Tab-separated table of C-alpha atoms and ligand atoms in Angstrom:
chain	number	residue	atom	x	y	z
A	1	UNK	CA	-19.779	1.145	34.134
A	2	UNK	CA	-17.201	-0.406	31.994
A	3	UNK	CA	-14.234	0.779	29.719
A	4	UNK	CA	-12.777	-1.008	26.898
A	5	UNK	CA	-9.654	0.044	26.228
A	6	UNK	CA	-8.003	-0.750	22.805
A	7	UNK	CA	-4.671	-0.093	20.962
A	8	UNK	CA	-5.295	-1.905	17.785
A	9	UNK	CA	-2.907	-3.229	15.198
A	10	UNK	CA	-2.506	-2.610	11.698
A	11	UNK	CA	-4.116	-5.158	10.280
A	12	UNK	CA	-5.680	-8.334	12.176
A	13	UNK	CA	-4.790	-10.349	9.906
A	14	UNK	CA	-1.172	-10.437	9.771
A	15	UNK	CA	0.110	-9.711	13.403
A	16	UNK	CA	3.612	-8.525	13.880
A	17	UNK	CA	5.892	-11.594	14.953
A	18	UNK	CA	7.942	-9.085	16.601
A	19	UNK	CA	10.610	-10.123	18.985
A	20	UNK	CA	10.472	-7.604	21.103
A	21	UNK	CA	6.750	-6.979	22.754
A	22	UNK	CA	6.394	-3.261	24.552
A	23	UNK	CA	3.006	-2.502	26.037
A	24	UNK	CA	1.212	0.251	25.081
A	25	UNK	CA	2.106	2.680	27.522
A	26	UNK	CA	-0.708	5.100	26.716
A	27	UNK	CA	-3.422	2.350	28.111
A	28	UNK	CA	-2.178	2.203	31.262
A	29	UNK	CA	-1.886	6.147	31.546
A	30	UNK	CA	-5.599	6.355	30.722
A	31	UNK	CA	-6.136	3.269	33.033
A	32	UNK	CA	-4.649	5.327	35.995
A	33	UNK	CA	-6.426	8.130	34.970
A	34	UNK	CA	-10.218	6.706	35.499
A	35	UNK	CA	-11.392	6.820	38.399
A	36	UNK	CA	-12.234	4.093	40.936
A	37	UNK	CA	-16.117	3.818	40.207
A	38	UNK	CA	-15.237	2.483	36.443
A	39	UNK	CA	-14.028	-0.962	35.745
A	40	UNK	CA	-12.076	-0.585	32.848
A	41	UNK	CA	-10.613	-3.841	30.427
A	42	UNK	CA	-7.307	-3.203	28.137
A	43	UNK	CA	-6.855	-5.284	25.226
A	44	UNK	CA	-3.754	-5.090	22.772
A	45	UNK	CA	-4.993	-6.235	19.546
A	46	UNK	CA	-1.216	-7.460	18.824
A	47	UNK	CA	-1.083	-10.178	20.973
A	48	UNK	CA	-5.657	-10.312	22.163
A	49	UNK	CA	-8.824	-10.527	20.573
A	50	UNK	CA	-11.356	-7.957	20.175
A	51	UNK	CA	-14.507	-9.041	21.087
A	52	UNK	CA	-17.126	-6.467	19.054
A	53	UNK	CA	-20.200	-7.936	21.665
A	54	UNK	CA	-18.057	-7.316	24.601
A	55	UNK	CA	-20.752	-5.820	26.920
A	56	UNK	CA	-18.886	-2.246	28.108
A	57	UNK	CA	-20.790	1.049	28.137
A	58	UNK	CA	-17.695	3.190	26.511
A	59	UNK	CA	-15.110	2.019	23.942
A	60	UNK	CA	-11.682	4.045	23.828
A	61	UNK	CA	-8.770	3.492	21.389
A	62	UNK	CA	-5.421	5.153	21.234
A	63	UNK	CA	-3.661	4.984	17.627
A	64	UNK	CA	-0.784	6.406	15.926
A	65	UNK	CA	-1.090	6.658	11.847
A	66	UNK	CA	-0.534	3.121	10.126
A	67	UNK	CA	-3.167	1.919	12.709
A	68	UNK	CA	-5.485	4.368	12.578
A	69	UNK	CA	-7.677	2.331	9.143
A	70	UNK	CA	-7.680	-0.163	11.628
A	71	UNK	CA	-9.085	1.632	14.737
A	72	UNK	CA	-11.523	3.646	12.296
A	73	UNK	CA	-13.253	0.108	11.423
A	74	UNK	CA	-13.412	-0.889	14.855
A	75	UNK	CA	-14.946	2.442	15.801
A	76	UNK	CA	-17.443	1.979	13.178
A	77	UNK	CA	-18.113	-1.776	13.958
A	78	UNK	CA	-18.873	-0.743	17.563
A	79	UNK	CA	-21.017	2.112	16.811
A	80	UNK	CA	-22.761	-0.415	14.648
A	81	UNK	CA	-23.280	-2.024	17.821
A	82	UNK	CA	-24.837	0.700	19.694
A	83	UNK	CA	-21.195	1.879	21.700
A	84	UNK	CA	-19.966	5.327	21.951
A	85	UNK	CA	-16.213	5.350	21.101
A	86	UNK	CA	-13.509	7.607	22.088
A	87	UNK	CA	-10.619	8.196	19.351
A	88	UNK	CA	-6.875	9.175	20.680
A	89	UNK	CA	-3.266	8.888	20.093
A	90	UNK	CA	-1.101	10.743	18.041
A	91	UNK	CA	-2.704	10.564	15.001
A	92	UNK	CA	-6.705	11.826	15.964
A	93	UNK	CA	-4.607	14.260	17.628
A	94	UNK	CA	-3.000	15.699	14.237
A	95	UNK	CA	-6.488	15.144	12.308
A	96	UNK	CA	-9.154	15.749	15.183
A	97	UNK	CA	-11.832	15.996	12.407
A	98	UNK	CA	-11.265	12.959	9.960
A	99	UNK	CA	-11.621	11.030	13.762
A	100	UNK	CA	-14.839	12.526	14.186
A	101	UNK	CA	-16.168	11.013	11.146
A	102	UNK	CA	-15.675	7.572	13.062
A	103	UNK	CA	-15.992	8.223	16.688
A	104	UNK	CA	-18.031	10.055	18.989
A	105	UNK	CA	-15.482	12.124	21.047
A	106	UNK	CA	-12.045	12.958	20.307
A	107	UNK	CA	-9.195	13.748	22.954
A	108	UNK	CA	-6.578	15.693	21.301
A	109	UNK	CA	-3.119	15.897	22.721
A	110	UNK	CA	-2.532	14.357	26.200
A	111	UNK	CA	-5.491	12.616	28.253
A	112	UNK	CA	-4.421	14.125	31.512
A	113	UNK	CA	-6.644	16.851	33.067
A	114	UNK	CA	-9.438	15.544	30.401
A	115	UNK	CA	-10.168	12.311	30.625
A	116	UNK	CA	-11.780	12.446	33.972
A	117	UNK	CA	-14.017	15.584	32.558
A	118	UNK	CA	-14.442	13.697	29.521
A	119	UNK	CA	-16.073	9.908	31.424
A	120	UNK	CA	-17.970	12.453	34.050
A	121	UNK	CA	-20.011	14.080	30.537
A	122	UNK	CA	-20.139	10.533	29.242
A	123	UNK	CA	-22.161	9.603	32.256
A	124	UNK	CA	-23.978	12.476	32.516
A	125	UNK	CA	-25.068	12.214	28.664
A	126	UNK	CA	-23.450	15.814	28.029
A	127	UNK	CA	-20.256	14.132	26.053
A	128	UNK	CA	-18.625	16.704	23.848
A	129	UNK	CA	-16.907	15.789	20.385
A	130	UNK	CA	-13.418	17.230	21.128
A	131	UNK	CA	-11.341	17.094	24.594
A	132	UNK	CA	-8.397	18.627	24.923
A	133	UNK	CA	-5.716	20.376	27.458
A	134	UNK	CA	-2.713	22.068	25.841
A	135	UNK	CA	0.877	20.626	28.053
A	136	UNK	CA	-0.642	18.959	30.901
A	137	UNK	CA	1.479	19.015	34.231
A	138	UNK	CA	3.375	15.905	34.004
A	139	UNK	CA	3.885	16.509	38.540
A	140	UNK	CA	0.423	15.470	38.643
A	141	UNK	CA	1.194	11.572	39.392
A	142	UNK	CA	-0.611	9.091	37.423
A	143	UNK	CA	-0.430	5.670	39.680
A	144	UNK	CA	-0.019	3.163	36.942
A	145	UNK	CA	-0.580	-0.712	37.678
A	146	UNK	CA	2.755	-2.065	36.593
A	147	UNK	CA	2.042	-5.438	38.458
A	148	UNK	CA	-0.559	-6.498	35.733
A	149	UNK	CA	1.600	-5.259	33.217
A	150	UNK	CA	4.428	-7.531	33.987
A	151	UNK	CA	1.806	-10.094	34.357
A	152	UNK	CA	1.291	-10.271	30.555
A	153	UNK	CA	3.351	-13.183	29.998
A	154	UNK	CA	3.847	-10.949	25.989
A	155	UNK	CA	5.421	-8.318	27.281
A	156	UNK	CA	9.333	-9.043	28.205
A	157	UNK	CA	9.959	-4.923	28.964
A	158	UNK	CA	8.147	-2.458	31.071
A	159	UNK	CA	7.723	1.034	29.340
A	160	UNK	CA	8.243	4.149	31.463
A	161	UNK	CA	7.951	7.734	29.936
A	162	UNK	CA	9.967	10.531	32.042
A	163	UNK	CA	9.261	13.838	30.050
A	164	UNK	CA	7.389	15.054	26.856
A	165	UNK	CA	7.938	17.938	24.338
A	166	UNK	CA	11.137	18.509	22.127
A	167	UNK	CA	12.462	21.786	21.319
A	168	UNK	CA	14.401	20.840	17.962
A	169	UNK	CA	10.498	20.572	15.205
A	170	UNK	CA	12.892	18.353	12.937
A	171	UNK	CA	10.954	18.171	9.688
A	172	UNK	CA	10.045	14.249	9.982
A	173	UNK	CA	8.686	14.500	13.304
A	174	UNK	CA	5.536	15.926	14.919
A	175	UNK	CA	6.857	15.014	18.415
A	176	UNK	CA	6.898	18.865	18.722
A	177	UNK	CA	3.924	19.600	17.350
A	178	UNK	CA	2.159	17.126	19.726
A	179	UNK	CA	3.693	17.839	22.803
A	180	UNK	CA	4.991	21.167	22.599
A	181	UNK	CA	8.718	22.914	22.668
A	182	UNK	CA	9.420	23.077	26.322
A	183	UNK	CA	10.537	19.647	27.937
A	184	UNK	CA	8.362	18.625	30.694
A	185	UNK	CA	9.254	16.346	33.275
A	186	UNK	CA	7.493	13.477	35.494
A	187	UNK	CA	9.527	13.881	38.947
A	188	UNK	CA	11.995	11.734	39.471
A	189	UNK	CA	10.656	10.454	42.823
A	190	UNK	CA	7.776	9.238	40.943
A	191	UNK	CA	9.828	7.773	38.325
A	192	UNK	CA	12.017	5.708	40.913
A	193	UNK	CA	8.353	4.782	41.925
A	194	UNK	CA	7.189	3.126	39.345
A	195	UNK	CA	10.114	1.316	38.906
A	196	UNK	CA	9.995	-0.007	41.689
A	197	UNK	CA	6.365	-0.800	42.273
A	198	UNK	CA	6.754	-2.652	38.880
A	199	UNK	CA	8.857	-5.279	40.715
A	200	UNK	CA	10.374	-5.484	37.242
A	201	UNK	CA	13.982	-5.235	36.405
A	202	UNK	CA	13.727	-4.506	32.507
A	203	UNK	CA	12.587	-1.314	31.074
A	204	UNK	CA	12.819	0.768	28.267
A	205	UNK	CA	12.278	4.472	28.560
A	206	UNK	CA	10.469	5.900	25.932
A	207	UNK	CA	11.138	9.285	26.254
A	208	UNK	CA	12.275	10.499	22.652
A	209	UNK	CA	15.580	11.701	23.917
A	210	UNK	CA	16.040	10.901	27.621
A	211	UNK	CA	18.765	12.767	28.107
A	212	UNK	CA	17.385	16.009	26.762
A	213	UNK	CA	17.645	17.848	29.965
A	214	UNK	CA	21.441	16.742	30.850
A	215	UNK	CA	20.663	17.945	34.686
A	216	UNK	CA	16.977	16.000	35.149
A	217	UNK	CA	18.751	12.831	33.080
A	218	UNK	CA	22.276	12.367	36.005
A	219	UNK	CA	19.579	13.401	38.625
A	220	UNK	CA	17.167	10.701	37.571
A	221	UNK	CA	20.752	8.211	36.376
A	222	UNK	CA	21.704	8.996	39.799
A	223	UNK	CA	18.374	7.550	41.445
A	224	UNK	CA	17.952	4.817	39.963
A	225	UNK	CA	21.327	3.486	39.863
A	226	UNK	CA	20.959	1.612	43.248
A	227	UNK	CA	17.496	-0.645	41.680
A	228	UNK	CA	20.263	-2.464	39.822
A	229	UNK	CA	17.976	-2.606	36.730
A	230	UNK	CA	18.719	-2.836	33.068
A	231	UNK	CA	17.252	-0.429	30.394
A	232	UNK	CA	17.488	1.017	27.171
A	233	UNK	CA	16.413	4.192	25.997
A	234	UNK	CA	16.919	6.585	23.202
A	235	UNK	CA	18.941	9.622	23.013
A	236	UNK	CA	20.468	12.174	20.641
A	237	UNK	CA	23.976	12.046	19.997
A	238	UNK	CA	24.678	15.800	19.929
A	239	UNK	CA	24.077	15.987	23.696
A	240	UNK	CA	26.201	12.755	24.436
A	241	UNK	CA	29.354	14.370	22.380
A	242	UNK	CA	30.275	17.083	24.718
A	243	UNK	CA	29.013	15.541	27.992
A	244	UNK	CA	31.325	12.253	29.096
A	245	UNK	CA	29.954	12.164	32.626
A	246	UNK	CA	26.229	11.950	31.366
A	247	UNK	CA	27.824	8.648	29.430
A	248	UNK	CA	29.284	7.238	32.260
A	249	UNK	CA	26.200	7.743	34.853
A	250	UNK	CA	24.172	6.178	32.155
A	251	UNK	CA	26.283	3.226	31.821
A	252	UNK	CA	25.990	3.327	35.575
A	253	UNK	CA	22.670	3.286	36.474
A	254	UNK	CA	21.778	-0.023	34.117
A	255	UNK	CA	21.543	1.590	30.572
A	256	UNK	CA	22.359	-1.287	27.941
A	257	UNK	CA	21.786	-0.099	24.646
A	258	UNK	CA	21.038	3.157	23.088
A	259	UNK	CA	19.213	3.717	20.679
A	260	UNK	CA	20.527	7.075	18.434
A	261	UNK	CA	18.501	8.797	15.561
A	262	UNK	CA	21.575	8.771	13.158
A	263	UNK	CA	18.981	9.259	10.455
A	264	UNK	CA	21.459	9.522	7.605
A	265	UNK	CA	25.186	9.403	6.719
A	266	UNK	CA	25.247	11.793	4.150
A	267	UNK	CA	27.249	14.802	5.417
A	268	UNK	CA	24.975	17.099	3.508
A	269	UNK	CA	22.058	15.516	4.965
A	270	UNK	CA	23.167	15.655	8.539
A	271	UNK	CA	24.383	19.109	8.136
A	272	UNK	CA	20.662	20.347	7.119
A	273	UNK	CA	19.225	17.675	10.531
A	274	UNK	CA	21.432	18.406	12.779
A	275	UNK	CA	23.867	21.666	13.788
A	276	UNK	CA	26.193	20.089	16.381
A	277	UNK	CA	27.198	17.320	14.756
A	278	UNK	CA	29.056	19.117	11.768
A	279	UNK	CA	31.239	16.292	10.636
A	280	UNK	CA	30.664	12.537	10.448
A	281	UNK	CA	33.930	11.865	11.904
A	282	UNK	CA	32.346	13.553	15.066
A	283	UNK	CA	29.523	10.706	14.725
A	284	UNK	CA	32.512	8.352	14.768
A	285	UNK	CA	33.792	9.262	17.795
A	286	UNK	CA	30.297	9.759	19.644
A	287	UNK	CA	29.926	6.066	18.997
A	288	UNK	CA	33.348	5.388	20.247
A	289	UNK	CA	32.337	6.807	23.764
A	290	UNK	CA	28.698	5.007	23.874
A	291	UNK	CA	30.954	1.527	23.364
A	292	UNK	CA	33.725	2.536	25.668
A	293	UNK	CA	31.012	2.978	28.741
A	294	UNK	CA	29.742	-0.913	27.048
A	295	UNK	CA	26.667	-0.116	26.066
A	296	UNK	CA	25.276	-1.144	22.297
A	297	UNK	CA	24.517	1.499	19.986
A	298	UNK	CA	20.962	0.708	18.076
A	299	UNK	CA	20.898	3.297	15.066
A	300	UNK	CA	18.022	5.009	13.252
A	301	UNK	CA	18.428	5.320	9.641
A	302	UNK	CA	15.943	6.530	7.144
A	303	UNK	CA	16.249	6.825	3.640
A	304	UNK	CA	14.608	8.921	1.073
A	305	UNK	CA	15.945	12.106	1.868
A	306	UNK	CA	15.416	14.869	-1.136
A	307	UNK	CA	19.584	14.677	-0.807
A	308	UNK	CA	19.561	10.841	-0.950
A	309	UNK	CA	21.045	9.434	-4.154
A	310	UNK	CA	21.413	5.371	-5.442
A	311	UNK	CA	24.431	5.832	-3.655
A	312	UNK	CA	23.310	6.022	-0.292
A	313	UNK	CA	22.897	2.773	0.378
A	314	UNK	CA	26.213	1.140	-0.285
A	315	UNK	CA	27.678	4.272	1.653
A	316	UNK	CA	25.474	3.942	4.825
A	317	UNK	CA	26.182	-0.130	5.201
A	318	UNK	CA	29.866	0.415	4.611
A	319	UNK	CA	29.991	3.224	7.355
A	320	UNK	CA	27.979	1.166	9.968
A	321	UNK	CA	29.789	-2.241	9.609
A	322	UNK	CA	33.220	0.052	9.793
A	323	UNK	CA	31.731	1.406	13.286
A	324	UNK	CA	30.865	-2.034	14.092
A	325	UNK	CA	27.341	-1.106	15.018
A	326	UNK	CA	25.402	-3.305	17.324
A	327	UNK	CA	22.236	-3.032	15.367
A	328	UNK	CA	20.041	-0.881	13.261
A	329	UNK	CA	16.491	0.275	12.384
A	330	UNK	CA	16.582	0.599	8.496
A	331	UNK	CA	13.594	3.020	7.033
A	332	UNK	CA	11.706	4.623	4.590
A	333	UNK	CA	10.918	8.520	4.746
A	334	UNK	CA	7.406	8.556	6.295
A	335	UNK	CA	5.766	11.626	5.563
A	336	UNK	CA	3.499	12.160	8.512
A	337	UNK	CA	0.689	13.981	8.477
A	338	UNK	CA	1.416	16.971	11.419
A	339	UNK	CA	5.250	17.400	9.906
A	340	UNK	CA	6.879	19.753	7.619
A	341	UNK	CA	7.893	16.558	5.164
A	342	UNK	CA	4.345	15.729	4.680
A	343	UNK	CA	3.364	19.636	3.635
A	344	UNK	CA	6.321	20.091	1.393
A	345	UNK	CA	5.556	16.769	-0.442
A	346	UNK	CA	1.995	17.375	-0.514
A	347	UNK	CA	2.660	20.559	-2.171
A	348	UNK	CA	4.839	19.528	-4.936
A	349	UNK	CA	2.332	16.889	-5.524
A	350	UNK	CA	4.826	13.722	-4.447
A	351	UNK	CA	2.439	12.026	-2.224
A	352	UNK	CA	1.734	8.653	-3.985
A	353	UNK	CA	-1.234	7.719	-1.607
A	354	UNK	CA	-3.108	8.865	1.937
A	355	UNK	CA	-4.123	5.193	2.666
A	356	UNK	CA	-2.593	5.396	6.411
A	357	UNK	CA	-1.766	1.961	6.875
A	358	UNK	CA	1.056	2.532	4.127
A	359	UNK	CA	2.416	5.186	6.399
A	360	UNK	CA	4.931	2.584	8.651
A	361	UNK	CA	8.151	3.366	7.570
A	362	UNK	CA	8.464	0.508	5.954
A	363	UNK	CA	6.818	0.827	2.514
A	364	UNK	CA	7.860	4.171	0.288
A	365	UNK	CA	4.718	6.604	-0.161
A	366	UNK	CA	5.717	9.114	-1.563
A	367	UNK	CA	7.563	10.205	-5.132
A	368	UNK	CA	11.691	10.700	-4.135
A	369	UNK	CA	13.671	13.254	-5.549
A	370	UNK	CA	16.708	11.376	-7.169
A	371	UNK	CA	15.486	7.524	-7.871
A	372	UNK	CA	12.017	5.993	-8.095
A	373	UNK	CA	9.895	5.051	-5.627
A	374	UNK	CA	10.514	1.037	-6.266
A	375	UNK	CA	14.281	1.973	-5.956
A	376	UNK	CA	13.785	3.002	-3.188
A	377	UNK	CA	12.070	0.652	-1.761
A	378	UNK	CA	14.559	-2.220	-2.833
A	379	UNK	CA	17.510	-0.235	-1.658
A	380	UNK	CA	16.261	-0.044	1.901
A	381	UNK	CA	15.384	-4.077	1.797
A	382	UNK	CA	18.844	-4.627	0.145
A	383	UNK	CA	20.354	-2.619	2.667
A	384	UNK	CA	18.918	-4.159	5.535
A	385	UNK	CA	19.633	-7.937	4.052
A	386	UNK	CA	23.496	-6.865	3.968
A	387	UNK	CA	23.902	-5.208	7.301
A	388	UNK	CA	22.310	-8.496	8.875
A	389	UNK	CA	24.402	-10.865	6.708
A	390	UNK	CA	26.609	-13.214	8.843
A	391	UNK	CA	29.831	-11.791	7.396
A	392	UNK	CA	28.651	-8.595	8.652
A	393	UNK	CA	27.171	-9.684	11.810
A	394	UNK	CA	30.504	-11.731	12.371
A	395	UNK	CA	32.975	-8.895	11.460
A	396	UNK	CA	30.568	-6.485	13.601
A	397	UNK	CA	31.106	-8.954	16.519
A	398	UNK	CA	34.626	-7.920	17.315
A	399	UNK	CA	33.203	-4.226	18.098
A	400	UNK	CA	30.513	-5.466	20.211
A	401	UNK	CA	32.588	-7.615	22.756
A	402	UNK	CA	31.394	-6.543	25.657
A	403	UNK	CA	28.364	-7.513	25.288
A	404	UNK	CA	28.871	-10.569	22.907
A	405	UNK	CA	25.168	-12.790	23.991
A	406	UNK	CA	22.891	-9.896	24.100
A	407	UNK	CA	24.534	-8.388	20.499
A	408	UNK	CA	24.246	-11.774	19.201
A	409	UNK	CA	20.624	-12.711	20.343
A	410	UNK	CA	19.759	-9.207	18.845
A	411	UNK	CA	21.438	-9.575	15.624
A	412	UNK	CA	19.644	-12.908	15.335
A	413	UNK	CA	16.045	-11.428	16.116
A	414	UNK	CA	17.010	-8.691	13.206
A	415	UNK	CA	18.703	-11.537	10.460
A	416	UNK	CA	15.144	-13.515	11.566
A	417	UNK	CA	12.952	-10.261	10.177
A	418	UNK	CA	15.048	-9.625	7.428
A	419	UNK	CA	13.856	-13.485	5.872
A	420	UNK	CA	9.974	-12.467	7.006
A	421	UNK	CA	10.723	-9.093	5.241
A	422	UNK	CA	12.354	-10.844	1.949
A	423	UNK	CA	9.138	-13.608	1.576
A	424	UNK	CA	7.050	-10.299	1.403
A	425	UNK	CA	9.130	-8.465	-1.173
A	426	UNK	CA	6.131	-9.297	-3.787
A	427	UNK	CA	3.157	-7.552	-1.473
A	428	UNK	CA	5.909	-4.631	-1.485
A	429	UNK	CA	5.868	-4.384	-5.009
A	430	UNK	CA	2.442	-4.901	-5.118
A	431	UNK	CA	1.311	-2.055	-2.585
A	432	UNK	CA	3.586	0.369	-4.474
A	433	UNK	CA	1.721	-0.477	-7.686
A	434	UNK	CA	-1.199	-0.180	-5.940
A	435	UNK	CA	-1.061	3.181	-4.534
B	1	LIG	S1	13.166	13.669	15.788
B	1	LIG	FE1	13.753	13.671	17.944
B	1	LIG	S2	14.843	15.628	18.185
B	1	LIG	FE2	13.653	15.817	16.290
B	1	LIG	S3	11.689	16.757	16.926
B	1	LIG	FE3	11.420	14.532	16.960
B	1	LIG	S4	11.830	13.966	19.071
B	1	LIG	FE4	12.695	16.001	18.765
């Protein structure tokens, strides 16, 4: 029997040009989850085709939200075709039922201790419509074929997940609701082993704060600081604060840039996000450690917050050009569907639309509390366009020293998207008049 296994993009039509090409980890997960007897084929729909006649018994595709319009039609074009499809991923996980209405089986939460259960009543015709197994034991080792994922020519960074569940439920997130509070961990002998069976030597670790657990992230620091890689990783500045030697091990073991969920500037904001970090001068000085140890900060920032004024974007590009940071994710407020965001704007009737594929961070869907939603939107463009000027990436350059080629080459990728994100400044307009 064979298994096609999809991630799909948002929309075929206009493929992301993105510099920066991860694989999907959760394909190879389900790929070293099936057992021998299957042959199983894994197509990214961001860099492959899908072939709808492609002649496999059992279709399976793993989406988040501003895919999932785009996995629903391929469900339905397959089951047009006589396939049975399995729906997964984050977002059939957070709304099991509106999956069902395009697939035949849904696997809610994580595929381990399922999927096996779930191709055995496939072959045995007994396949139920919902598949699921609350916190999954992460010791459990899932052999993963890192060899063929380095093989995709695409792919320039090999994706390796160390624990899952988050015990902070931060209102824009569902992290917690998907995964649970307790942090789980994959050992880190079986870390160190996929590392090195990759035969790669660049990864990023997409844990959603890999140093959650101080004591598992300097054991696993500590293990894999003598495979001389390079990664990057993301991690929450409250823990990095108080803790220099987690910094310096870090730094140590190959870590090159950070990424760190500043989210917002705005005191008033931060103070309501996040307890540790009670001041943004203490924000200043985490990012004076992360640069000392010479690694590159990559910042989060969203806008939209009900706290957010016009203001807030002036203030947020002035404060990260004066901390000379290396680069920066600029976004919209996405209310997800499985966070407390999405039920508080629901309530008070601010959702502008439900059409998923809006739902990217990138385009405003919702109502915000002190500007309208097109001011929004044009403040987070605007935003973007002056943080990646050259003045800025220039004057940013003297704070980045260390690493001058791999800021620059970064800051170029970023000044590249910000033209591809200015020639579509119309369809913005347009979608937000549409919705
Ligand atoms: S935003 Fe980060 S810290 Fe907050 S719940 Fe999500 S993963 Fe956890």
């Amino acid at each position: 029997m064979t298994i096609l296994l999809i991630s799909p993009t948002v929309d075929a039509e206009k493929r992301t040009n993105k510099g920066l090409m991860i694989p999907q980890l959760a394909l190879y997960i389900l790929e070293g989850l099936t057992p021998e007897r299957f042959d199983v084929e894994v197509i990214e729909e961001e860099t492959q085709e899908v072939n709808l006649e492609h002649k496999c018994d059992l279709v399976a595709i793993s989406c988040m939200t501003a895919n999932a319009p785009r996995a629903y039609q391929l469900c339905d074009d397959f089951q047009k075709r006589g396939k049975t499809v399995v729906l997964g991923g984050v977002h059939p996980t957070i709304l099991p039922d509106e999956a069902l209405l395009h697939a035949n089986a849904v696997v809610i939460g994580e595929a381990e201790g399922v999927w096996e259960t779930l191709l055995c009543d496939f072959e045995n015709n007994t396949l139920k419509q919902k598949y699921h197994n609350p916190n999954p034991d992460l010791e459990k080792y899932v052999r993963k074929d890192f060899r063929k994922i380095a093989s995709k020519r695409l792919f320039n960074i090999i994706p390796i997940l160390t624990t899952r569940g988050c015990p902070y439920n931060c209102d824009f997130c569902c992290v917690t609701n998907l995964f649970g509070q307790k942090i789980r961990h994959i050992s880190v002998e079986n870390v160190v082993r996929d590392i090195k069976e990759s035969k790669a030597k660049v990864f990023i670790f997409l844990d959603d704060n890999i140093i959650g657990n101080p004591a598992y992230a300097k054991a696993l620091f500590r293990a894999i600081k003598p495979l001389k890689i390079k990664w990057v990783g993301q991690a929450s500045i409250s823990l990095l604060v108080g803790d220099d030697e987690l910094i310096r091990l870090a730094a140590e073991s190959g870590c090159q840039s950070l990424f760190l969920g500043i989210e917002s500037v705005s005191v008033k904001q931060l103070l309501s996000m996040r307890k540790s970090i009670k001041e943004i001068q203490h924000l200043e000085r985490a990012f004076k450690k992360v640069k000392k140890m010479g690694i590159l900060i990559h910042a989060s920032i969203v806008f939209g917050f009900d706290d957010d004024t016009k203001e807030i974007f002036d203030e947020t590009v002035q404060f990260l050009v004066r901390n000379k940071v290396s680069t920066v994710s600029f976004n919209v407020l996405t209310p997800y569907p499985g966070t407390k965001v999405y039920e508080k704007l629901k309530n008070e009737d601010r959702l502008i639309t439900t059409d998923w594929k809006y739902y990217d961070h990138n385009t405003v869907v919702f109502k915000p509390k002190n500007m309208t939603p097109l001011e929004l939107q044009m403040g987070k463009i605007n935003a973007r366009k002056k943080f990646y000027s050259k003045t800025s990436v220039l004057k940013r350059l003297l704070g980045n020293w260390y690493k001058p080629f791999v800021y620059l080459s970064m800051n170029l990728g970023h000044m590249k998207q910000v033209k591809v994100e200015s020639s579509r400044v119309a369809n913005l307009k347009t979608n937000l008049l549409r919705q």
